[in-house]
XYZ file of C-alpha atoms in Angstrom:
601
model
C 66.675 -32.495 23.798
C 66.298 -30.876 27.527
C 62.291 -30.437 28.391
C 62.332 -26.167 27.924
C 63.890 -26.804 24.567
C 60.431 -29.010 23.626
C 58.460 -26.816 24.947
C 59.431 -23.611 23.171
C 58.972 -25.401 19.915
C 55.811 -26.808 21.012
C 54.726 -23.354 21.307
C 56.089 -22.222 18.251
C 54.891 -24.791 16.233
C 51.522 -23.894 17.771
C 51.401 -20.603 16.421
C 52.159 -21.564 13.320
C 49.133 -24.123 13.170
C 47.162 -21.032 14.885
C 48.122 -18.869 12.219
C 47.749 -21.619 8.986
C 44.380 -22.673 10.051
C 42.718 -20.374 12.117
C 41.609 -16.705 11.783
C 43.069 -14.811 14.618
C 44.944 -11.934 14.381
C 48.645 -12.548 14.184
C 49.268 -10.689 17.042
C 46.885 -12.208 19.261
C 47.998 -15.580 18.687
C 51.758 -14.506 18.843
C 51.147 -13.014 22.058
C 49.752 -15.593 23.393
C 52.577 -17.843 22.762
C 54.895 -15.557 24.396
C 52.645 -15.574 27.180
C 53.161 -19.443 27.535
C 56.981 -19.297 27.404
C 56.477 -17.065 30.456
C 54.175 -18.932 32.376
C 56.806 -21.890 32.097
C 59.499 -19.630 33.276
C 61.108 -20.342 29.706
C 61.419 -15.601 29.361
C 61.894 -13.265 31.932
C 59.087 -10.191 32.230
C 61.774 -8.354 30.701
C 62.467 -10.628 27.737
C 59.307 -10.618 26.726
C 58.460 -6.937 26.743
C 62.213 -6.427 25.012
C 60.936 -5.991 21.287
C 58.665 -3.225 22.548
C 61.752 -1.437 22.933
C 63.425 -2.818 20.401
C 64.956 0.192 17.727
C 63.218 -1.525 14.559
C 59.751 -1.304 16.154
C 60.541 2.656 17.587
C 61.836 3.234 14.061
C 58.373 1.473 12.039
C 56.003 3.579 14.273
C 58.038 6.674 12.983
C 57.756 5.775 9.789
C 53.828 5.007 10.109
C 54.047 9.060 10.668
C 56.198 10.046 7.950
C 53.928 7.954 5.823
C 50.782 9.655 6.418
C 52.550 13.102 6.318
C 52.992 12.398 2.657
C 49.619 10.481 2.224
C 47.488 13.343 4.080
C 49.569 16.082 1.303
C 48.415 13.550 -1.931
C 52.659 13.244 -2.793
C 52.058 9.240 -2.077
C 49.168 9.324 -5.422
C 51.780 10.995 -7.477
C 54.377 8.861 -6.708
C 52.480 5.680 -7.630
C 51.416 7.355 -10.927
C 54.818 8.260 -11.808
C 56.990 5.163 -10.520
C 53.800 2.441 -11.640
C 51.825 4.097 -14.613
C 48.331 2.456 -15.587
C 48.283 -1.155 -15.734
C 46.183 -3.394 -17.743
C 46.641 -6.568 -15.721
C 47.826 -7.620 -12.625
C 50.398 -9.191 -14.469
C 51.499 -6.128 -15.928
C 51.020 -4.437 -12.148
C 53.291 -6.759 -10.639
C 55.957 -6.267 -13.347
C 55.222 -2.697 -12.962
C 56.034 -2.504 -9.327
C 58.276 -4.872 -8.526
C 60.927 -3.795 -10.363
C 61.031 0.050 -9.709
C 61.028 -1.554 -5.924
C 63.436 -3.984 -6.112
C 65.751 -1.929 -7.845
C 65.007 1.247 -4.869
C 65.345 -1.564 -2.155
C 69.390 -2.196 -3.220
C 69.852 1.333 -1.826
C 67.179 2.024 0.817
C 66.732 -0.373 3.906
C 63.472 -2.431 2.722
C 61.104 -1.560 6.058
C 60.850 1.852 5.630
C 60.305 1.700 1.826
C 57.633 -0.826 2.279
C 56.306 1.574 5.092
C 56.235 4.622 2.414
C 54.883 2.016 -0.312
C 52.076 0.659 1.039
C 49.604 2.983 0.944
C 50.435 4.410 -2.547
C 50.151 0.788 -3.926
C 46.752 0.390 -1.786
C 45.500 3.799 -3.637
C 46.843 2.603 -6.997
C 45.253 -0.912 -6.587
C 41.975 0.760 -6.140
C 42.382 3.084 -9.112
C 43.531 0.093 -11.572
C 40.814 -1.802 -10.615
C 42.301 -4.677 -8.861
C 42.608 -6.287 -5.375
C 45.667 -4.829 -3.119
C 45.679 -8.832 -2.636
C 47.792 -9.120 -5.683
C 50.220 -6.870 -5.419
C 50.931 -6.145 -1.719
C 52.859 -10.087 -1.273
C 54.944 -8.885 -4.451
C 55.618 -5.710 -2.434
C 57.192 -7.597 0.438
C 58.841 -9.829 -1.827
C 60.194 -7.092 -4.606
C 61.830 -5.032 -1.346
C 63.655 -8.175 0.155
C 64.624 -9.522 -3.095
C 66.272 -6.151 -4.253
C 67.448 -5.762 -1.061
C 69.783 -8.887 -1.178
C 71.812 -6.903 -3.594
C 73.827 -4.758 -1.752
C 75.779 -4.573 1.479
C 73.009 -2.084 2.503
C 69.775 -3.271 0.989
C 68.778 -5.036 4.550
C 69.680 -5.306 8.000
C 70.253 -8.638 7.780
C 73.242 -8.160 5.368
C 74.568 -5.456 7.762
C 74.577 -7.644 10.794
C 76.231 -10.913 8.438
C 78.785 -8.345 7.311
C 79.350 -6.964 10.690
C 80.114 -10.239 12.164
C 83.016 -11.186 9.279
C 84.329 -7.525 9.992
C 84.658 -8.886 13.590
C 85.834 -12.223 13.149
C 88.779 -11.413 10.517
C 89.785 -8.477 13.095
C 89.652 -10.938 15.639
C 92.173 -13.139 14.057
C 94.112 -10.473 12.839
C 94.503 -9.154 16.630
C 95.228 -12.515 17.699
C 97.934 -13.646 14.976
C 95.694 -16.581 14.077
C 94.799 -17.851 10.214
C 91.566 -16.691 9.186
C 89.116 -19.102 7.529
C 89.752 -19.652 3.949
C 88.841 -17.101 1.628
C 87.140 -15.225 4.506
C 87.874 -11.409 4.064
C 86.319 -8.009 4.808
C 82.913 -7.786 2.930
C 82.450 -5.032 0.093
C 79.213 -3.234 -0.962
C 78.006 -5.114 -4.197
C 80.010 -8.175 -3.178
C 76.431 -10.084 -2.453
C 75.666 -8.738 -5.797
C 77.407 -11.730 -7.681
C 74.103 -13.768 -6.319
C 71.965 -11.114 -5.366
C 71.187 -9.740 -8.817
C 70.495 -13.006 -10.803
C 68.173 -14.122 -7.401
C 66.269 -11.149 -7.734
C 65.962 -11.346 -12.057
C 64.719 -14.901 -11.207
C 62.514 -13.947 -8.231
C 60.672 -11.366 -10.021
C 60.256 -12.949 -13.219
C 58.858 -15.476 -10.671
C 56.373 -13.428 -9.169
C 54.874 -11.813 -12.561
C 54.716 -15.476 -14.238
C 52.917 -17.142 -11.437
C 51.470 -14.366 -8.843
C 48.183 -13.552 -10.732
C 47.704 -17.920 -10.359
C 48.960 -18.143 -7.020
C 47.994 -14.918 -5.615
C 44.650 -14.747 -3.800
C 41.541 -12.351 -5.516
C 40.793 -10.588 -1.956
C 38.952 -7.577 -1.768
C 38.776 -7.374 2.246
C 36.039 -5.913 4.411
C 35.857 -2.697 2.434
C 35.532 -3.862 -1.054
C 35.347 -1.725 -3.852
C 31.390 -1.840 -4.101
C 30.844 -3.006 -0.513
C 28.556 0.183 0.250
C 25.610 -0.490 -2.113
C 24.567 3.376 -2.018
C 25.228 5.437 -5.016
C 25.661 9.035 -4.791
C 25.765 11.927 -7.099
C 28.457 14.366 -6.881
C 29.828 18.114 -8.599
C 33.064 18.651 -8.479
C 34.469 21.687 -9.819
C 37.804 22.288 -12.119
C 39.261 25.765 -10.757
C 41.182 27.774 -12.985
C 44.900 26.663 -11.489
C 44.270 23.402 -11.478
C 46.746 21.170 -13.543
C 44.140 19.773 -14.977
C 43.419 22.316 -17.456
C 44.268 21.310 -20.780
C 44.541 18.008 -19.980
C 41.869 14.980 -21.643
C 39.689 13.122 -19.080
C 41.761 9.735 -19.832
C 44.900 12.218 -19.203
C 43.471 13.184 -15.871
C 43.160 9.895 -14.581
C 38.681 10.712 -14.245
C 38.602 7.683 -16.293
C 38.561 4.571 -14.822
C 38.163 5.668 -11.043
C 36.231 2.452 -9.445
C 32.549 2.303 -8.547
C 32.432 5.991 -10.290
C 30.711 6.988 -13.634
C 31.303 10.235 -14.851
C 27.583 11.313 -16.091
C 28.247 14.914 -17.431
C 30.508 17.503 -18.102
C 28.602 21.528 -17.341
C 30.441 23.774 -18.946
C 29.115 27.359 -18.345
C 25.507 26.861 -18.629
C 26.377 23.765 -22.072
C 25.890 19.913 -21.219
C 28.368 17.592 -22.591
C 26.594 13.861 -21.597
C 28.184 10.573 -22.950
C 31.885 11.861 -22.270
C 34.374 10.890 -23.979
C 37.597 9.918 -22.581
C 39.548 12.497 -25.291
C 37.550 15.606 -24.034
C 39.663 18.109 -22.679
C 38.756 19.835 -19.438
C 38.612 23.583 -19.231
C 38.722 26.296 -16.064
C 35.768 26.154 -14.292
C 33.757 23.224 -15.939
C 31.979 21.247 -13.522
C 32.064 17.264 -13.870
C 28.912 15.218 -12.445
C 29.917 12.447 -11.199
C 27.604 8.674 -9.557
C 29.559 6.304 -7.655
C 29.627 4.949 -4.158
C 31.110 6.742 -0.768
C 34.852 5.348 -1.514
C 34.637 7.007 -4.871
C 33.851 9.835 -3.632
C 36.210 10.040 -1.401
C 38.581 9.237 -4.126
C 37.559 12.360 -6.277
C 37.740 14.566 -2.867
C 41.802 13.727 -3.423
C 42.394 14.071 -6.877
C 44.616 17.154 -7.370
C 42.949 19.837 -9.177
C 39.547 18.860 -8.201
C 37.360 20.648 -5.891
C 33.749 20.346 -4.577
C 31.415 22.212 -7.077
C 30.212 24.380 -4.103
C 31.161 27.969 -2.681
C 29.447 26.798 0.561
C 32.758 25.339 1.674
C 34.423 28.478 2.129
C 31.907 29.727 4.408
C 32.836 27.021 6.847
C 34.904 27.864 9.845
C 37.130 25.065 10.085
C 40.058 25.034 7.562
C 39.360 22.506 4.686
C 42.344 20.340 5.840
C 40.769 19.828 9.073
C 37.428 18.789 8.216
C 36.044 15.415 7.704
C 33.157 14.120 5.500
C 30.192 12.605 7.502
C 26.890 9.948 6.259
C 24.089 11.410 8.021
C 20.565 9.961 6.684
C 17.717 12.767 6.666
C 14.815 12.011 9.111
C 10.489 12.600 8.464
C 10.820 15.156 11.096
C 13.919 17.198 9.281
C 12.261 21.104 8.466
C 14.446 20.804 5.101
C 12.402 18.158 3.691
C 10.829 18.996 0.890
C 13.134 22.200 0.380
C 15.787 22.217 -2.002
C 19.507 22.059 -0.213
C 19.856 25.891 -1.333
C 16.830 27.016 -0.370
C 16.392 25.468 3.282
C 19.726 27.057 4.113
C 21.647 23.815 4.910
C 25.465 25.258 5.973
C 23.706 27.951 7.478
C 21.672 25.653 9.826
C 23.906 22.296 10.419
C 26.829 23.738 9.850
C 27.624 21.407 6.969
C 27.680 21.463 3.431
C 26.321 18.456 1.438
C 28.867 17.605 -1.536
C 26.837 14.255 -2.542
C 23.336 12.361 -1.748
C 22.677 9.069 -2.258
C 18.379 7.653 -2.836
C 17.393 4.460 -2.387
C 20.060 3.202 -4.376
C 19.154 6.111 -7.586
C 20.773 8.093 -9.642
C 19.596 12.023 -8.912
C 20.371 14.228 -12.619
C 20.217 17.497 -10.759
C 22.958 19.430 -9.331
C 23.324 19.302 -5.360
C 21.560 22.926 -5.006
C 18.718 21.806 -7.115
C 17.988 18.464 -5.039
C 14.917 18.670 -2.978
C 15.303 16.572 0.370
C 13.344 13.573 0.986
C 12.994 11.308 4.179
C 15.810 8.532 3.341
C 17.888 10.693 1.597
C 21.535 10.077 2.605
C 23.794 12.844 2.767
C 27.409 12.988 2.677
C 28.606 15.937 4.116
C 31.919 18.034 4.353
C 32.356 19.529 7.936
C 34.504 19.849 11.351
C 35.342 16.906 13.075
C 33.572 17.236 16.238
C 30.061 17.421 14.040
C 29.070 13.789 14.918
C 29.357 13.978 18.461
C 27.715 17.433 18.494
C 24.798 16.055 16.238
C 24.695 12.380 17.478
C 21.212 12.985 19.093
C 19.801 15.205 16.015
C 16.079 14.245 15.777
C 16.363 16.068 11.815
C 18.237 12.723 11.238
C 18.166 8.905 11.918
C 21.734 8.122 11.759
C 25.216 10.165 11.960
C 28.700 8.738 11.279
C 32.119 9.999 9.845
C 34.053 8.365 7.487
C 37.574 7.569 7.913
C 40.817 8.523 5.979
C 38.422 11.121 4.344
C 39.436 14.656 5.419
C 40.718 16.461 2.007
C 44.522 16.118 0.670
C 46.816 19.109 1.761
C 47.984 19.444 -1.842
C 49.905 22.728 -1.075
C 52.332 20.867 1.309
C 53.090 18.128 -1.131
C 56.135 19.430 -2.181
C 57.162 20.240 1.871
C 56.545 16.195 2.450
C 58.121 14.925 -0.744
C 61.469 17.464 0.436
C 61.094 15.437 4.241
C 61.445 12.030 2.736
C 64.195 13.090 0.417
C 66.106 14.318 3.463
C 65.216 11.363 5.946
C 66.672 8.881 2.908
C 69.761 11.233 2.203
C 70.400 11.495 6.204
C 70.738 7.665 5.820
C 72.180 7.368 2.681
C 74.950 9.665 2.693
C 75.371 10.944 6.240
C 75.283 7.527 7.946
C 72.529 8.545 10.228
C 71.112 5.849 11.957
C 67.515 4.792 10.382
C 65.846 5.233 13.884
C 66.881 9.062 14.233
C 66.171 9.598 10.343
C 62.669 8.750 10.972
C 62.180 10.682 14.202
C 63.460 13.867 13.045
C 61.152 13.361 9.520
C 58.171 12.443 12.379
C 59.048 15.762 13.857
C 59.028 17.473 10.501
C 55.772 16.273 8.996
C 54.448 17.455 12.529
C 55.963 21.113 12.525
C 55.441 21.898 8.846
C 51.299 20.657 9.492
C 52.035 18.285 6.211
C 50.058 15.498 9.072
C 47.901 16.289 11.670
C 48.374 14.888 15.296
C 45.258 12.745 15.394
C 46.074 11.396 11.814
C 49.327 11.012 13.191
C 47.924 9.348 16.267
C 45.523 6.773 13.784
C 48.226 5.874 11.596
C 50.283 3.342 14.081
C 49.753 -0.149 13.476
C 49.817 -1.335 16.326
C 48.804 -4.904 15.562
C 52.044 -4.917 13.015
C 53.909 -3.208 15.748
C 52.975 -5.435 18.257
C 53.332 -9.357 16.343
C 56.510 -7.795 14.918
C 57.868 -7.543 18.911
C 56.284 -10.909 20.037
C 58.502 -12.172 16.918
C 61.100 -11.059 18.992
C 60.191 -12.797 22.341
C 59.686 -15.973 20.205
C 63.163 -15.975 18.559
C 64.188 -15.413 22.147
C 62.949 -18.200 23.686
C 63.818 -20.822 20.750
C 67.456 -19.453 21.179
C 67.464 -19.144 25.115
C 66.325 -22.837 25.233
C 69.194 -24.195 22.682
C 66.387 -25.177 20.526
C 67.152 -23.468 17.467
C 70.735 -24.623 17.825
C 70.070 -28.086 18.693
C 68.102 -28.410 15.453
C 70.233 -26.393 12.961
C 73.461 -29.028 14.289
C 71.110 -31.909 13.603
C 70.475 -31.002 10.376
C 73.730 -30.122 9.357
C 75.211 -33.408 10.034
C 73.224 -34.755 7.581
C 75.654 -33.794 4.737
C 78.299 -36.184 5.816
C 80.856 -34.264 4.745
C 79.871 -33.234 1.163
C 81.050 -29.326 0.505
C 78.422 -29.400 -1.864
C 75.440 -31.117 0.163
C 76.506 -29.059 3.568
C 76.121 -25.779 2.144
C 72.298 -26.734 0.500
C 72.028 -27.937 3.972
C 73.518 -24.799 5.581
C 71.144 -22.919 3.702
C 68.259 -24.808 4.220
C 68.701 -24.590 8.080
C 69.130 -21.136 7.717
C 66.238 -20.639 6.003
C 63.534 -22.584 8.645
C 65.133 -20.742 11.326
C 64.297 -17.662 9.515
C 61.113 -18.747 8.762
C 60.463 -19.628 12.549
C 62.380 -17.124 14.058
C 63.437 -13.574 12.601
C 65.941 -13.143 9.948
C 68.573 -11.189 12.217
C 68.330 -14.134 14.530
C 68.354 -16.583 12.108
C 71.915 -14.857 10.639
C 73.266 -14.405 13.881
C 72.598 -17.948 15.059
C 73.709 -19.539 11.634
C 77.151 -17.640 11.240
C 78.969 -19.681 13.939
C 77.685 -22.516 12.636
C 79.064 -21.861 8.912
C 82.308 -21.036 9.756
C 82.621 -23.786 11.783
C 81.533 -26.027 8.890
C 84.294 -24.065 6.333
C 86.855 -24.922 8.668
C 86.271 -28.281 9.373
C 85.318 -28.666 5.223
C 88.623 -26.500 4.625
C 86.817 -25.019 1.477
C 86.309 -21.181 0.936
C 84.203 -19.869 3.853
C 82.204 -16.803 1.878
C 80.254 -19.283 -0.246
C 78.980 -20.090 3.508
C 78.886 -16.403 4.413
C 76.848 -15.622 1.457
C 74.576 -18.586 1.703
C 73.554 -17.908 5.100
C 73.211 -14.060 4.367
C 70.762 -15.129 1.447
C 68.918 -17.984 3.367
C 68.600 -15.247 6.313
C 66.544 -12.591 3.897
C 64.780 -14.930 1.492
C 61.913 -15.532 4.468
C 58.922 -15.648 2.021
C 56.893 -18.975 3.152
C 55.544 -17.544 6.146
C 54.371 -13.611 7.778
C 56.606 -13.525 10.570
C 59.672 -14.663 8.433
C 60.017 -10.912 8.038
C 59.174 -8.024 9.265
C 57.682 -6.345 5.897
C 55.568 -9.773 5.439
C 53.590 -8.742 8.535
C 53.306 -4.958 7.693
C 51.172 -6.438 3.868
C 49.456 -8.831 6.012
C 46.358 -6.741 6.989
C 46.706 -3.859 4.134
C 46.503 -7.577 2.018
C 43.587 -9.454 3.467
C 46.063 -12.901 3.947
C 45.931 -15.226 5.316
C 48.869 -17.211 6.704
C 48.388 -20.117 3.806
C 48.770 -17.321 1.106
C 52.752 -16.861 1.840
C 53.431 -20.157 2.128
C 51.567 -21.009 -1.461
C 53.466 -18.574 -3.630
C 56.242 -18.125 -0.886
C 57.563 -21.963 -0.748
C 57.956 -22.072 -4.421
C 60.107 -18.925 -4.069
C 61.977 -20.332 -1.436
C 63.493 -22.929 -3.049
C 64.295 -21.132 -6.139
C 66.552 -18.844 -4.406
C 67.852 -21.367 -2.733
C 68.662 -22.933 -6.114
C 70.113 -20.607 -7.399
C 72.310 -19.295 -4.400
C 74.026 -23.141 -3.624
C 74.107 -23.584 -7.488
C 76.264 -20.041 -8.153
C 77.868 -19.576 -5.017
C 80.431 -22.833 -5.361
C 81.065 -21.073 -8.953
C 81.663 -17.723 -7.738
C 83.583 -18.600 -4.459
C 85.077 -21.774 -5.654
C 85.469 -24.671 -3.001
């Protein structure tokens, strides 16, 4: 093997020890590998910048967009209610989820759906009471899994499917004999294996991902902020919530919040029970920490118990909610928040306060204002910088992701997505012009805000997602992928049987090292030269290496949607290949175990 073709898989054999046993960011460590393969002269400038321009990574930041438009309108929270219901178990989450997404995936390219999915499974983690760690792997894995089952279902099919389109029209232009059995690809023709792969990769995933799945709450746990406010929030008289029971309503088992008391025109109702019913204008008291109550501010139908807010300048869906702790030299202290005029002279209205870690049983109005006190407050977003140097307080800072839902665009954002998916669907419009024009659209119709817009990139996803590229680049530039795969292949000695398990397995490190497009497009030549020389049916090789090219589960960079759960998730790079190796060779089982069957040799 020539000395660049070592040294390319020295380097990526590097960042995947980086990546198993250290804690850098994916992207830093992937970057710096394709800085080595330029320092040895191994990629051009250009080569290595390529995946920044490359129309997956264009078409992911769009989607980032999109995404928020329908998070920022509260359309993602009703989604995940309606598609996921109210689990029990993370057992019974994963089974919930992964098969309303595996079965969407076998119509819907699986990058934007995990795009659109992500946050509504983060939001309905958090509400069920358990760690996005256990479901956001059997996100990934649900969308490629369903996605095998189609023509459509991933680009990786497309590009396997547009290669046979162009080698039998090759041969047909030419006069020549195609390879056995080889034939222009149909849409559920991957279905034969896809389907059972999937049935046995979920039932996979709900037996053994609450073992094998890690118990990760991140850097923003669900009780990581120790301070416990108390808040009113306020049931207007067109909310949807009339009528409906507190367990109904979903007020039930919202995490790190206790729902203390229901006033209901001048009556207390303490010790709630989850069958009350909620009526126009009661107002719910409510202790839990800031991420709760950040949660309640986007509950549909809720409101803060306060007509202060509509004294404030700023529309509501521009505002933000800022921590600001009250100082000994604050003129409100000892005054209660009504009476010391708080919008008036901050321009800010407090919606919660949090002491010392207690529980305060008055309403916010009522609260008299101690040194210590922390307030959360509901005001414009240039309020920190303009009070950053308040002497009335000791310390200022806004919370992110917190400005209130745009509930009365939801049904404008939920009509955007529909369209983007039809424009790909049905009118064949390419996935990266889909997304722009939806971009656009969230944009225009104010369903997202340009700074939210701005926030919501990933660009650590964005950017370890295009060094993947640069990677796959070198390891093919050098021969080094190919070198290996041929290697490995002539192992079989000749067995049909043993050469496509072998075929597959190849396919499936290269995927695992590389990208799955490169993998397919590498591995293609390769199996039809094998069919040839084998003379057995050539599309049990087609549909193995289409297969082995999307079942990347053992590592983050093996695809593109295990990167985009990697932060959201809190892995590491050990998680995938615990519950992802297993997974690997299942589908591999079952592929070179039906495919002989179905495609006989």
């Amino acid at each position: 093997m020539a000395t660049p073709a070592l040294f390319a898989l020295g380097v990526v054999c590097a960042v995947f020890l980086l990546l198993a046993f250290t804690r850098l960011s994916p992207d830093v460590v992937m970057i710096g590998g394709v800085l080595a393969l330029v320092v040895a002269r191994i990629l051009s400038i250009d080569e290595a910048l390529a995946g920044l321009a490359n129309e997956g990574i264009a078409t992911i930041a769009a989607l980032y967009i999109v995404v928020t438009g329908v998070r920022e309108t509260g359309a993602i929270s009703w989604v995940a209610a309606v598609l996921f219901g109210r689990p029990r178990s993370a057992r019974e989450a994963i089974a919930r989820m992964s098969v309303p997404v595996a079965a969407i995936s076998a119509f819907m390219n699986n990058t934007p759906l995990v795009a659109m999915m992500i946050p509504a499974v983060n939001d309905w983690a958090k509400q069920c009471r358990f760690s996005p760690s256990k479901v956001m792997i059997p996100l990934s894995y649900a969308t490629i899994l369903g996605g095998t089952c189609t023509l459509i279902g991933t680009s990786t099919n497309l590009v396997v499917s547009g290669m046979v389109k162009e080698t039998v029209s090759v041969a047909t232009k030419a006069g020549t004999s195609l390879p056995e059995g080889l034939r222009v690809l149909q849409m559920f023709d991957v279905a034969w294996i896809g389907v059972p792969a999937a049935i046995a990769g979920v039932t996979y995933l709900v037996v053994f991902g609450p073992w094998l799945l890690p118990d990760r709450r991140g850097a923003r746990g669900e009780f990581a902020n120790p301070r416990e406010y108390t808040v009113e929030m306020l049931v207007p008289p067109d909310s949807p919530l009339v009528g409906r029971s507190i367990e109904q309503a979903g007020l039930r088992h919202l995490p790190g919040t206790f729902l203390i008391e229901i006033d209901r025109e001048g009556d207390l109702l303490p010790a709630v029970e989850p069958q009350t019913r909620l009526r126009a204008n009661d107002r719910l008291v409510f202790a839990g920490v800031v991420e709760s109550v950040i949660d309640l501010q986007r509950v549909r139908g809720l409101t803060p118990a306060t007509n202060q807010l509509f004294k404030l300048d700023a529309p509501r869906a521009e505002r933000c909610l800022v921590e600001a702790v009250v100082s000994n030299t604050c003129p409100n202290i000892g005054q209660t928040i009504r009476d010391g005029k708080f919008r008036s002279n901050y321009k800010a209205v407090v919606v919660a306060v949090a002491r010392s870690g207690e529980r305060i049983n008055k309403k916010i109005g009522d609260i008299v204002l101690e040194p210590g006190d922390t307030l959360l407050l509901e005001t414009s977003a240039t309020w920190v910088d303009d009070h950053r140097n308040n002497r009335d307080f000791f310390l200022v800072s806004r919370l992110e992701d917190s400005s209130p839902p745009r509930h009365e665009r939801a049904i404008v954002s939920i009509v955007i997505l529909v369209a983007m998916i039809l424009m790909t669907m049905v009118f064949k419009v390419p996935m990266f012009l889909a997304a722009l024009l939806a971009a656009a659209a969230m944009l225009v119709t104010r369903c997202c805000a340009l700074g939210a817009a701005r926030r919501s990139i990933d660009w650590e996803v964005l950017l370890a997602i295009a060094a993947s590229f640069a990677l796959s680049k070198g390891l093919e530039k050098t021969g080094a992928a190919k070198l290996v795969a041929e290697s490995m292949i002539d192992l079989a000695q000749g067995n049909a049987w043993a050469t496509l398990a072998v075929v597959y397995l190849v396919t499936l490190v290269v995927t695992e090292i590389i990208t799955n497009n490169a993998a397919a497009a590498l591995m293609f030549p390769l199996a039809m030269a094998v069919a040839v020389e084998l003379q057995v049916n050539s599309l049990s090789f087609v549909f193995a290496v289409m297969m082995a090219a999307s079942a990347g589960f053992a590592t983050p960079i093996g695809y593109q949607t295990n990167l985009m759960v990697y932060g959201p998730g809190g892995y590491r790079f050990s998680d995938y290949a615990k519950i992802g190796v297993p997974l690997d060779i299942l589908i591999g089982v079952v592929t070179v175990a039906l495919a002989p069957f179905i495609w006989p040799f």
